[in-house]
Each structure stands twice: as structure tokens, then as C-alpha cells.
Short mmCIF file of C-alpha atoms and ligand atoms in Angstrom, two decimals:
data_model
loop_
_atom_site.label_atom_id
_atom_site.label_comp_id
_atom_site.label_asym_id
_atom_site.label_seq_id
_atom_site.Cartn_x
_atom_site.Cartn_y
_atom_site.Cartn_z
CA MET A 1 193.36 60.42 360.92
CA GLN A 2 196.06 61.86 362.91
CA ASN A 3 197.11 65.73 362.53
CA LYS A 4 200.85 65.02 361.69
CA GLY A 5 201.56 62.47 359.08
CA LEU A 6 203.96 59.74 359.39
CA SER A 7 207.19 59.14 357.52
CA GLN A 8 207.02 56.59 354.49
CA ASN A 9 209.48 54.37 356.02
CA LEU A 10 207.36 54.37 359.40
CA VAL A 11 204.27 53.68 357.47
CA LEU A 12 205.86 50.97 355.47
CA LYS A 13 207.59 49.23 358.64
CA GLU A 14 204.06 49.44 360.68
CA LEU A 15 202.53 47.61 357.48
CA GLU A 16 205.05 44.99 357.07
CA SER A 17 204.62 44.16 360.81
CA ARG A 18 200.84 44.28 360.85
CA LEU A 19 200.59 42.12 357.72
CA ARG A 20 203.27 39.64 358.77
CA ASN A 21 201.08 37.03 360.10
CA ASP A 22 198.22 36.98 357.30
CA PHE A 23 198.44 33.95 354.88
CA ALA A 24 200.75 34.10 352.02
CA TYR A 25 200.58 32.33 348.57
CA ASP A 26 204.10 31.34 348.60
CA SER A 27 203.89 29.59 351.94
CA GLY A 28 201.94 26.93 350.04
CA LYS A 29 199.42 27.06 353.00
CA ILE A 30 196.57 28.49 350.88
CA ILE A 31 195.11 25.49 349.36
CA GLY A 32 191.33 26.21 349.15
CA SER A 33 191.45 29.47 347.22
CA MET A 34 190.88 30.81 343.44
CA CYS A 35 193.56 33.23 343.47
CA THR A 36 197.18 32.89 343.35
CA CYS A 37 200.47 35.01 343.44
CA PRO A 38 200.20 37.14 340.48
CA HIS A 39 202.79 36.76 337.50
CA PRO A 40 206.01 38.97 338.11
CA LEU A 41 205.28 40.62 334.46
CA ALA A 42 201.69 41.43 335.63
CA ARG A 43 202.98 42.91 338.99
CA LYS A 44 205.55 44.97 337.00
CA VAL A 45 203.02 46.21 334.33
CA TYR A 46 200.41 46.88 337.09
CA ASN A 47 202.64 49.31 339.12
CA ARG A 48 203.88 51.26 336.04
CA PHE A 49 200.05 52.07 334.83
CA LEU A 50 198.35 52.79 338.04
CA ASP A 51 196.78 55.90 337.04
CA ILE A 52 194.85 54.95 334.11
CA ASN A 53 190.94 55.33 334.47
CA LEU A 54 189.08 53.55 331.69
CA GLY A 55 185.84 55.10 333.17
CA ASP A 56 186.95 58.17 331.13
CA SER A 57 188.38 56.21 328.17
CA GLY A 58 188.34 59.29 325.91
CA LEU A 59 191.56 60.03 327.67
CA PHE A 60 193.15 56.63 327.08
CA PRO A 61 192.24 55.51 323.57
CA ALA A 62 195.32 53.48 323.68
CA VAL A 63 194.22 51.59 326.71
CA VAL A 64 190.77 51.04 325.21
CA LYS A 65 192.52 49.55 322.23
CA LEU A 66 194.35 47.17 324.38
CA GLU A 67 191.00 46.25 326.03
CA LYS A 68 189.39 45.33 322.74
CA GLU A 69 192.67 43.15 321.83
CA THR A 70 192.60 41.43 325.27
CA ILE A 71 188.96 40.63 324.66
CA HIS A 72 189.67 39.46 321.12
CA MET A 73 192.44 37.04 322.62
CA LEU A 74 189.99 35.87 325.23
CA GLY A 75 187.22 35.54 322.60
CA THR A 76 189.67 33.56 320.46
CA LEU A 77 190.14 31.13 323.43
CA LEU A 78 186.58 30.78 323.56
CA SER A 79 185.97 30.21 320.08
CA ASN A 80 184.49 33.51 318.88
CA LEU A 81 186.47 36.24 316.87
CA GLU A 82 183.39 38.52 317.09
CA ALA A 83 183.10 38.42 321.18
CA SER A 84 182.76 41.88 322.82
CA GLY A 85 183.25 42.72 326.37
CA HIS A 86 185.18 43.91 329.19
CA ILE A 87 187.90 43.29 331.74
CA VAL A 88 185.88 44.01 335.11
CA THR A 89 186.32 43.84 338.92
CA GLY A 90 185.66 40.08 339.09
CA GLY A 91 183.37 37.19 338.44
CA THR A 92 180.75 38.85 340.42
CA GLU A 93 180.56 42.04 338.06
CA ALA A 94 180.81 39.97 335.11
CA ASN A 95 177.84 37.50 336.21
CA THR A 96 175.97 40.52 337.05
CA LEU A 97 176.42 42.32 333.70
CA ALA A 98 175.40 39.04 332.02
CA LEU A 99 172.03 38.79 333.94
CA TRP A 100 171.74 42.47 333.46
CA ALA A 101 171.99 42.19 329.77
CA ALA A 102 169.53 39.21 329.76
CA LYS A 103 167.10 41.30 331.69
CA LYS A 104 167.29 44.33 329.25
CA LEU A 105 167.20 42.46 326.18
CA SER A 106 163.95 40.77 327.53
CA LYS A 107 160.29 42.18 327.34
CA LYS A 108 159.06 39.90 329.97
CA LYS A 109 157.73 41.61 333.12
CA GLN A 110 158.47 39.06 335.92
CA CYS A 111 161.80 37.25 335.04
CA GLU A 112 162.93 34.06 336.20
CA VAL A 113 166.51 32.74 335.71
CA ILE A 114 167.35 29.01 335.91
CA MET A 115 170.44 28.02 337.27
CA PRO A 116 172.06 24.80 338.95
CA ALA A 117 172.14 24.47 342.92
CA SER A 118 175.87 24.50 342.25
CA ALA A 119 175.92 28.53 341.10
CA HIS A 120 178.16 31.01 342.62
CA TYR A 121 176.13 33.08 345.26
CA SER A 122 177.24 36.26 343.18
CA PHE A 123 173.95 35.31 341.05
CA ASP A 124 171.96 35.86 344.30
CA LYS A 125 173.56 39.07 344.66
CA ALA A 126 172.90 39.97 341.09
CA ALA A 127 169.16 38.83 341.14
CA ASP A 128 168.51 40.56 344.01
CA LEU A 129 170.03 43.78 342.81
CA LEU A 130 168.28 43.34 339.41
CA GLY A 131 164.71 42.02 340.91
CA LEU A 132 165.09 38.57 339.18
CA ARG A 133 163.83 35.34 340.54
CA ILE A 134 166.24 32.64 340.80
CA VAL A 135 165.26 29.05 340.05
CA ARG A 136 167.65 26.62 341.18
CA VAL A 137 167.63 23.00 339.92
CA GLY A 138 169.01 20.02 341.31
CA LEU A 139 172.42 18.15 340.21
CA ASN A 140 172.74 14.74 338.73
CA ASP A 141 175.30 12.05 340.20
CA GLY A 142 178.15 13.74 338.59
CA PHE A 143 177.27 17.00 340.26
CA GLN A 144 176.23 18.65 337.10
CA VAL A 145 172.86 20.18 336.52
CA ASP A 146 170.15 17.91 335.65
CA VAL A 147 169.03 18.89 332.31
CA GLU A 148 165.82 17.30 332.38
CA ALA A 149 164.91 19.69 335.61
CA VAL A 150 166.09 22.51 333.54
CA LYS A 151 163.71 21.64 330.77
CA LYS A 152 160.90 21.27 333.30
CA ALA A 153 161.73 24.54 334.90
CA VAL A 154 161.24 26.61 331.48
CA ASN A 155 158.16 28.77 331.79
CA LEU A 156 156.82 31.90 330.20
CA ASN A 157 158.80 34.04 332.68
CA THR A 158 162.20 32.39 332.13
CA ILE A 159 164.40 34.90 330.49
CA ALA A 160 167.90 33.01 331.03
CA ILE A 161 169.67 30.20 331.87
CA VAL A 162 172.91 29.83 333.67
CA GLY A 163 175.52 26.93 333.21
CA ILE A 164 178.77 26.56 335.03
CA ALA A 165 181.99 25.76 333.55
CA GLY A 166 183.90 24.69 336.66
CA THR A 167 181.73 24.85 339.54
CA THR A 168 183.05 26.80 342.84
CA GLY A 169 182.96 23.48 344.88
CA LEU A 170 184.27 20.79 342.66
CA GLY A 171 185.16 22.25 339.29
CA VAL A 172 182.48 20.25 337.32
CA VAL A 173 181.51 21.20 333.91
CA ASP A 174 177.50 21.37 333.16
CA PRO A 175 176.41 19.80 330.21
CA ILE A 176 176.50 23.24 328.50
CA SER A 177 175.73 21.71 324.97
CA GLU A 178 172.29 20.73 326.36
CA LEU A 179 171.58 23.79 327.82
CA SER A 180 172.25 25.49 324.60
CA LYS A 181 169.94 23.34 322.88
CA ILE A 182 167.28 24.39 325.44
CA ALA A 183 168.19 28.04 325.09
CA VAL A 184 167.84 28.06 321.24
CA GLU A 185 164.55 26.16 321.20
CA ASN A 186 162.93 28.45 323.84
CA ASP A 187 164.67 31.61 322.65
CA LEU A 188 166.32 32.31 325.95
CA TYR A 189 169.69 34.04 327.11
CA LEU A 190 172.27 31.30 328.10
CA HIS A 191 175.17 32.64 330.20
CA VAL A 192 178.27 30.46 330.92
CA ASP A 193 180.07 31.06 334.21
CA ALA A 194 183.58 29.79 333.43
CA ALA A 195 185.05 32.54 335.92
CA PHE A 196 187.33 29.64 337.04
CA GLY A 197 187.32 27.25 334.27
CA GLY A 198 187.89 29.67 331.49
CA PHE A 199 191.60 29.73 331.98
CA VAL A 200 191.78 25.91 332.60
CA LEU A 201 189.37 24.11 329.92
CA SER A 202 190.67 25.23 326.75
CA PHE A 203 194.04 24.39 327.76
CA LEU A 204 193.07 21.13 329.09
CA LYS A 205 191.60 20.36 325.72
CA GLU A 206 194.65 21.22 324.04
CA LEU A 207 196.68 18.95 326.33
CA GLY A 208 194.34 16.05 325.53
CA PHE A 209 192.14 15.86 328.58
CA ASN A 210 188.38 14.93 327.82
CA VAL A 211 186.74 18.49 328.01
CA SER A 212 183.06 18.81 326.78
CA ASP A 213 182.00 22.01 324.86
CA PHE A 214 181.30 25.02 327.01
CA ASP A 215 182.19 28.01 325.14
CA PHE A 216 180.65 30.15 321.87
CA ALA A 217 181.17 27.40 319.58
CA LEU A 218 177.90 26.40 321.16
CA PRO A 219 175.19 28.21 319.43
CA GLY A 220 173.09 29.43 322.35
CA VAL A 221 175.76 30.67 324.40
CA CYS A 222 175.23 34.51 324.80
CA SER A 223 178.00 35.32 327.30
CA ILE A 224 180.57 33.98 329.27
CA THR A 225 182.45 34.97 332.57
CA ILE A 226 186.09 34.24 332.33
CA ASP A 227 188.26 35.76 335.33
CA PRO A 228 191.93 36.58 334.79
CA HIS A 229 192.39 37.14 338.49
CA LYS A 230 191.77 33.35 339.15
CA MET A 231 193.87 30.88 336.77
CA GLY A 232 194.76 33.79 334.40
CA LEU A 233 197.75 34.80 337.18
CA ALA A 234 196.45 38.54 336.89
CA PRO A 235 196.50 40.87 339.79
CA ILE A 236 193.08 41.58 341.54
CA PRO A 237 190.83 43.07 340.26
CA ALA A 238 190.53 41.22 336.83
CA GLY A 239 187.39 39.59 335.63
CA GLY A 240 186.15 39.06 332.60
CA ILE A 241 182.68 39.43 330.75
CA LEU A 242 182.50 38.56 327.00
CA PHE A 243 179.36 38.95 325.13
CA ARG A 244 178.84 36.66 322.05
CA ASN A 245 178.51 40.15 319.92
CA GLU A 246 178.52 43.83 320.29
CA ARG A 247 174.72 43.93 320.16
CA LEU A 248 174.40 41.93 323.35
CA ARG A 249 177.27 44.22 325.02
CA LYS A 250 175.20 47.20 323.97
CA ALA A 251 172.36 46.23 326.12
CA VAL A 252 174.05 47.35 329.32
CA ALA A 253 176.00 50.43 327.86
CA TRP A 254 175.30 53.90 328.93
CA ASN A 255 176.46 56.97 327.06
CA VAL A 256 178.20 59.69 329.04
CA SER A 257 178.54 62.97 327.54
CA TYR A 258 180.37 65.47 329.52
CA LEU A 259 183.71 64.00 330.37
CA ALA A 260 187.05 65.98 329.31
CA GLY A 261 187.81 62.87 326.92
CA GLY A 262 184.79 63.30 324.92
CA GLU A 263 181.67 61.61 324.58
CA THR A 264 181.97 57.97 325.96
CA GLU A 265 180.21 54.94 326.78
CA GLN A 266 180.25 52.75 329.84
CA ALA A 267 179.24 49.05 329.71
CA THR A 268 180.44 47.99 333.04
CA PHE A 269 178.68 48.38 336.31
CA VAL A 270 181.43 50.41 338.04
CA GLY A 271 182.40 54.00 336.62
CA THR A 272 185.89 54.78 337.51
CA ARG A 273 187.81 51.65 336.66
CA SER A 274 191.19 50.39 336.64
CA GLY A 275 193.02 50.75 333.25
CA THR A 276 196.37 48.99 334.80
CA SER A 277 194.24 45.65 335.22
CA VAL A 278 193.36 45.50 331.65
CA ILE A 279 196.95 46.09 330.69
CA ALA A 280 198.39 43.67 333.04
CA VAL A 281 196.07 41.02 331.59
CA TRP A 282 196.81 42.20 327.89
CA ALA A 283 200.68 41.71 329.01
CA LEU A 284 200.17 38.09 330.52
CA LEU A 285 198.23 36.79 327.53
CA LYS A 286 200.87 38.34 325.32
CA HIS A 287 203.83 36.92 327.19
CA LEU A 288 202.65 33.68 328.25
CA GLY A 289 200.60 32.55 325.09
CA ARG A 290 198.79 29.56 324.98
CA GLU A 291 201.86 27.54 325.59
CA GLY A 292 202.78 29.35 328.71
CA TYR A 293 199.30 28.70 330.10
CA LYS A 294 199.18 25.19 328.91
CA ARG A 295 202.37 24.63 331.07
CA ILE A 296 200.81 25.84 334.01
CA VAL A 297 197.71 24.14 333.71
CA ARG A 298 199.46 20.78 333.23
CA ARG A 299 201.62 21.38 336.28
CA CYS A 300 198.46 22.10 338.52
CA MET A 301 196.78 19.08 336.93
CA ARG A 302 199.60 16.65 337.70
CA LEU A 303 199.53 17.72 341.35
CA THR A 304 195.64 17.59 341.40
CA GLU A 305 195.95 14.00 340.40
CA LYS A 306 198.45 13.08 342.64
CA LEU A 307 196.46 14.59 345.48
CA ALA A 308 193.06 12.84 344.23
CA GLU A 309 195.26 9.39 344.22
CA GLU A 310 196.66 10.12 347.67
CA ILE A 311 193.50 11.00 349.68
CA PRO A 312 191.50 7.82 349.28
CA LYS A 313 194.56 5.96 350.50
CA ILE A 314 193.95 7.23 353.84
CA LYS A 315 191.65 5.32 355.87
CA GLY A 316 188.04 7.15 356.18
CA LEU A 317 188.70 9.54 353.46
CA ASP A 318 187.92 9.94 349.88
CA ILE A 319 187.53 12.18 346.99
CA VAL A 320 183.69 13.48 346.08
CA THR A 321 184.25 12.93 342.45
CA GLU A 322 187.20 12.59 339.90
CA PRO A 323 188.46 15.96 339.45
CA THR A 324 187.63 17.59 336.11
CA MET A 325 190.22 20.44 336.68
CA ASN A 326 192.66 21.49 339.60
CA ILE A 327 189.83 21.37 342.17
CA VAL A 328 189.47 18.29 344.56
CA GLY A 329 186.50 17.72 347.03
CA LEU A 330 187.75 15.80 350.22
CA LYS A 331 184.92 13.72 352.04
CA SER A 332 184.36 11.19 354.63
CA GLU A 333 181.84 8.85 355.54
CA VAL A 334 183.53 8.10 358.89
CA PHE A 335 184.61 11.47 360.09
CA ASP A 336 183.11 14.43 360.67
CA ILE A 337 184.34 16.91 357.83
CA ARG A 338 184.04 19.87 360.04
CA GLN A 339 186.44 18.56 362.42
CA ILE A 340 189.01 17.55 359.83
CA ALA A 341 188.65 21.20 358.56
CA LYS A 342 189.33 22.55 361.94
CA GLU A 343 192.35 20.42 362.56
CA LEU A 344 193.56 21.32 359.13
CA ARG A 345 193.17 25.01 359.81
CA PHE A 346 194.71 24.48 363.41
CA ARG A 347 197.83 23.45 361.19
CA LYS A 348 197.47 26.35 359.14
CA TRP A 349 196.12 25.07 356.05
CA ALA A 350 193.74 27.32 354.40
CA VAL A 351 191.16 25.10 353.26
CA SER A 352 187.57 25.93 352.04
CA LEU A 353 184.85 24.25 353.79
CA PHE A 354 181.59 23.27 351.80
CA PRO A 355 178.53 21.35 353.56
CA ASN A 356 179.86 18.01 352.81
CA TYR A 357 183.24 18.26 351.81
CA ILE A 358 186.62 20.33 352.14
CA ARG A 359 187.40 21.99 348.78
CA ILE A 360 191.24 22.04 347.84
CA VAL A 361 192.24 24.18 344.75
CA VAL A 362 195.60 23.24 343.52
CA MET A 363 196.46 26.69 342.20
CA PRO A 364 199.97 27.67 340.64
CA HIS A 365 201.38 28.65 343.56
CA VAL A 366 200.84 25.13 345.13
CA ARG A 367 204.04 22.88 344.77
CA LYS A 368 204.71 19.00 344.85
CA HIS A 369 206.28 19.49 348.62
CA HIS A 370 202.99 21.24 349.76
CA ILE A 371 201.07 18.56 348.57
CA GLU A 372 203.08 15.92 350.29
CA ARG A 373 203.05 17.99 353.31
CA PHE A 374 199.35 18.29 353.27
CA ILE A 375 198.98 14.67 352.70
CA GLU A 376 201.24 13.99 356.05
CA ASP A 377 198.98 16.33 357.98
CA LEU A 378 195.91 14.83 356.94
CA LYS A 379 197.29 11.14 357.90
CA ASP A 380 198.34 12.73 361.22
CA ILE A 381 194.78 14.24 361.68
CA ILE A 382 193.15 10.82 360.73
CA ASP A 383 195.18 8.93 363.18
CA LYS A 384 194.51 11.31 366.00
CA LEU A 385 190.50 11.15 365.07
CA GLY A 386 190.87 7.63 365.40
CA GLY A 387 191.23 6.14 361.96
N1 LIG B 1 181.57 32.41 339.28
C1 LIG B 1 182.38 31.44 340.02
C2 LIG B 1 182.31 30.03 339.42
C3 LIG B 1 183.20 31.41 341.20
O1 LIG B 1 183.82 30.27 341.75
C4 LIG B 1 183.37 32.81 341.54
C5 LIG B 1 184.20 33.10 342.76
C6 LIG B 1 182.71 33.69 341.12
C7 LIG B 1 181.84 33.59 339.93
C8 LIG B 1 182.92 35.07 341.63
O2 LIG B 1 184.06 35.84 341.45
P1 LIG B 1 184.50 37.04 342.12
O3 LIG B 1 185.06 36.61 343.65
O4 LIG B 1 185.76 37.17 341.43
O5 LIG B 1 183.60 38.14 342.21
N2 LIG B 1 184.95 31.99 343.40
C9 LIG B 1 185.85 31.98 344.38
C10 LIG B 1 185.15 31.33 345.73
O6 LIG B 1 183.93 31.88 346.12
C11 LIG B 1 186.38 33.55 345.30
C12 LIG B 1 187.30 33.20 346.14
C13 LIG B 1 188.75 33.35 345.49
C14 LIG B 1 187.09 33.05 347.32
C15 LIG B 1 189.54 33.44 346.19
C16 LIG B 1 188.20 33.02 348.00
C17 LIG B 1 189.66 32.95 347.60
O7 LIG B 1 190.50 33.15 348.50
O8 LIG B 1 185.50 30.47 346.18
#
């Protein structure tokens, strides 16, 4: 750090120039990410309440109430008026809290958690931290978890099952109702990772899409991750963890007795945490409502359908599976997918590369002309590669 500080203007100028060449959502080039431009109202609200720390919740009882209302609104979306939980730093913290609760609620010594091969790596981090053994099971032809394999994997050490409602790679929804049955029959904790899908699936259902059950309507579901900073249009950081009821949430709650705000309780992984993130999510849910989110999801799905229609028209390219939500997997039997990704990145398309396919996420910042340009560039690349 230098001795004498720079003027605010100089600092801002330097930042503008240093960050200018990073990717920006509104360029439309970020086409493989699960984040998007925050809604303008969320930006406004976020800036306004930056100083609120929900780690000392006794100081901010009104914000505690806003968080409860936020969780209640999300709970209603996920078929549970009794849901209890928190707005956290993201899906990683939410998934970690879920496994932590499962571990604390179990009396077992060697704890195993069964999850699909498609589960996000945040579960590996959580398991490492919590001393859990992950048992990964294979997928069926539709890239959903193989239910029979889950049944076979259950043993005396099993404490929990994880199902995914919107996989990271392809947006596939596991047969959560089947997992729920297994969980109920074996008295196991079932966590559903709807970090991405939570803000999509309920709206798709209302829009008439064929969406299988994935939420608290299923009796075995104990907790759900639903991230506002993905399809919820909230500023980062805003993840969501919802437990079926207060008893489950209490499993990860700690009492803090000495704070100026009075005796308090923390049931999040972090201590000091952003109150303004919570307020921004509350504001968005109030402002957009179901209708607003439905409109956004409908637009994303229309573009996704267009993309999924155009890709197979290009010789040598195909989609991995029909999209369930606004995620498309692009594959090729003819060309090296890494080569295609390299060419796309060379043309400044920010796509995600999985082992056998390229992931495209049609987030709200992606517009029709971006998709059209992307398709043109893909055609060009395939021509160049000798298609
Ligand atoms: N669960 C699922 C199903 C996810 O897809 C993700 C992240 C998480 C949990 C973890 O969420 P946090 O990253 O909020 O902790 N999915 C994205 C991914 O790995 C995260 C992401 C978002 C990556 C935007 C890049 C990006 O530009 O692809």
C-alpha cells in the first residue's frame, strides 16, 4: 500500500481502465455462465443498505423480518409455507449447510452421502470439510440419476441422498419423487440442489412446460438450495437454503451471547454476512412477482428452443439432450469439442467446456441477436474445421 492515498477520481479512472477489457454480460458474449446482470432495482437497493450485518442480527430486527419474509416467499414457491432458512453466500454454502444438517441430525459414525455423478463440485468441498464420504452413482440415458443404483448404494452408513433439480452441465432434473420414496423408506435426509433450477422450474410449470415434482410437495425432501444470484437476478452474493421446518434449520444453529444486539443465533456458515443481499432479494421478489419471473423464464426458454433447433442443422453438431430449462449442451461426433470451444473462445464467446460437450446457458442478458451471432460464428468455425 502506498503512503499517500490517491484521489477518488484517480482511483475510479484506474479501475475503469483496468477492468475495461473483462467480459461484460451486456455484450451478450457471456453465454456459458449461470450469473447475469442484476436487476436495476436490486442494484439500487443493494447500494442503499450496504452497512447491514446480519451476523449481528439483534441490531437489525427489521432486516431479520425481511429475511423471514423472503424465505417464506421462496418457501411458497417451493410448496412449503413452513420452510425455514437463510439467504447465504451462494449454492456452495447452501449445499454445505444441508450436508452439515444431515450429519448433525444423524447418529451415525461413518457418514455416507449418495449423489449423482452430475452433482456440483461444491458437494465435494462440503464432504471434505465435514468428513463425509460421497458415493457417486451413475446416470441413465436421460442424464438423470439412476434410481436403481441409488437404492443399491444405500447401506447402514448412509445418512443422506442428494438429488439435482437442474444439473450444472445440462439442466436436467433428477427423478426427485423416486428419491423421496427411497429417503422416506430408509429414513434418510434428502437434499435437493435447485441452485439453478429453483428460479426456473416452478415458473416453467406455470407456463405449461412438463416439469416433474422436485420440491417440498414431496414428503422426503428435507432441504432445497435455490440461488437468487443465478436465475433470481439478484446481485452476488445471494444463495438460498430452505429447510423443511425450523427443527431442521436448528440443527446448524449456534447461539451467540455477547453481541451488542443481544443474544442471537447464527445458522449460516459465515458470521458477518450481508444484510443488503437479503434486502435486494426481498425487493426483487416483491417487485417482479411470479408474473415477472415467468416473463423472464419464458423469454429465456424461447431463445433456448431456437438455439437447440439451430445447432443440429449445422453439419457435425448436435445437442446432448433436449433442454429441460435454459441450458443447452453442444456436442459433436465429428469434431473435437475442445477445438470448437477454443475457436469460440478465440472469438470471445465465453462458453463452459465439460468433458464431452460445451454448455450454453441462455441467461436473461442473452438476446436474440446474440444467439443469431453465436450460430453464425459456429457455422463459420465448422466451415473452417472442414465441415
Ligand atoms: N449447485 C449447482 C447445481 C450449481 O450449478 C452451482 C454453481 C452450485 C451449486 C454452487 O453455487 P455457487 O457457485 O453459488 O456457490 N453453478 C455454476 C457453475 O459451476 C456457478 C457459476 C456461475 C460458474 C457463474 C461460473 C459463472 O460464470 O457453473
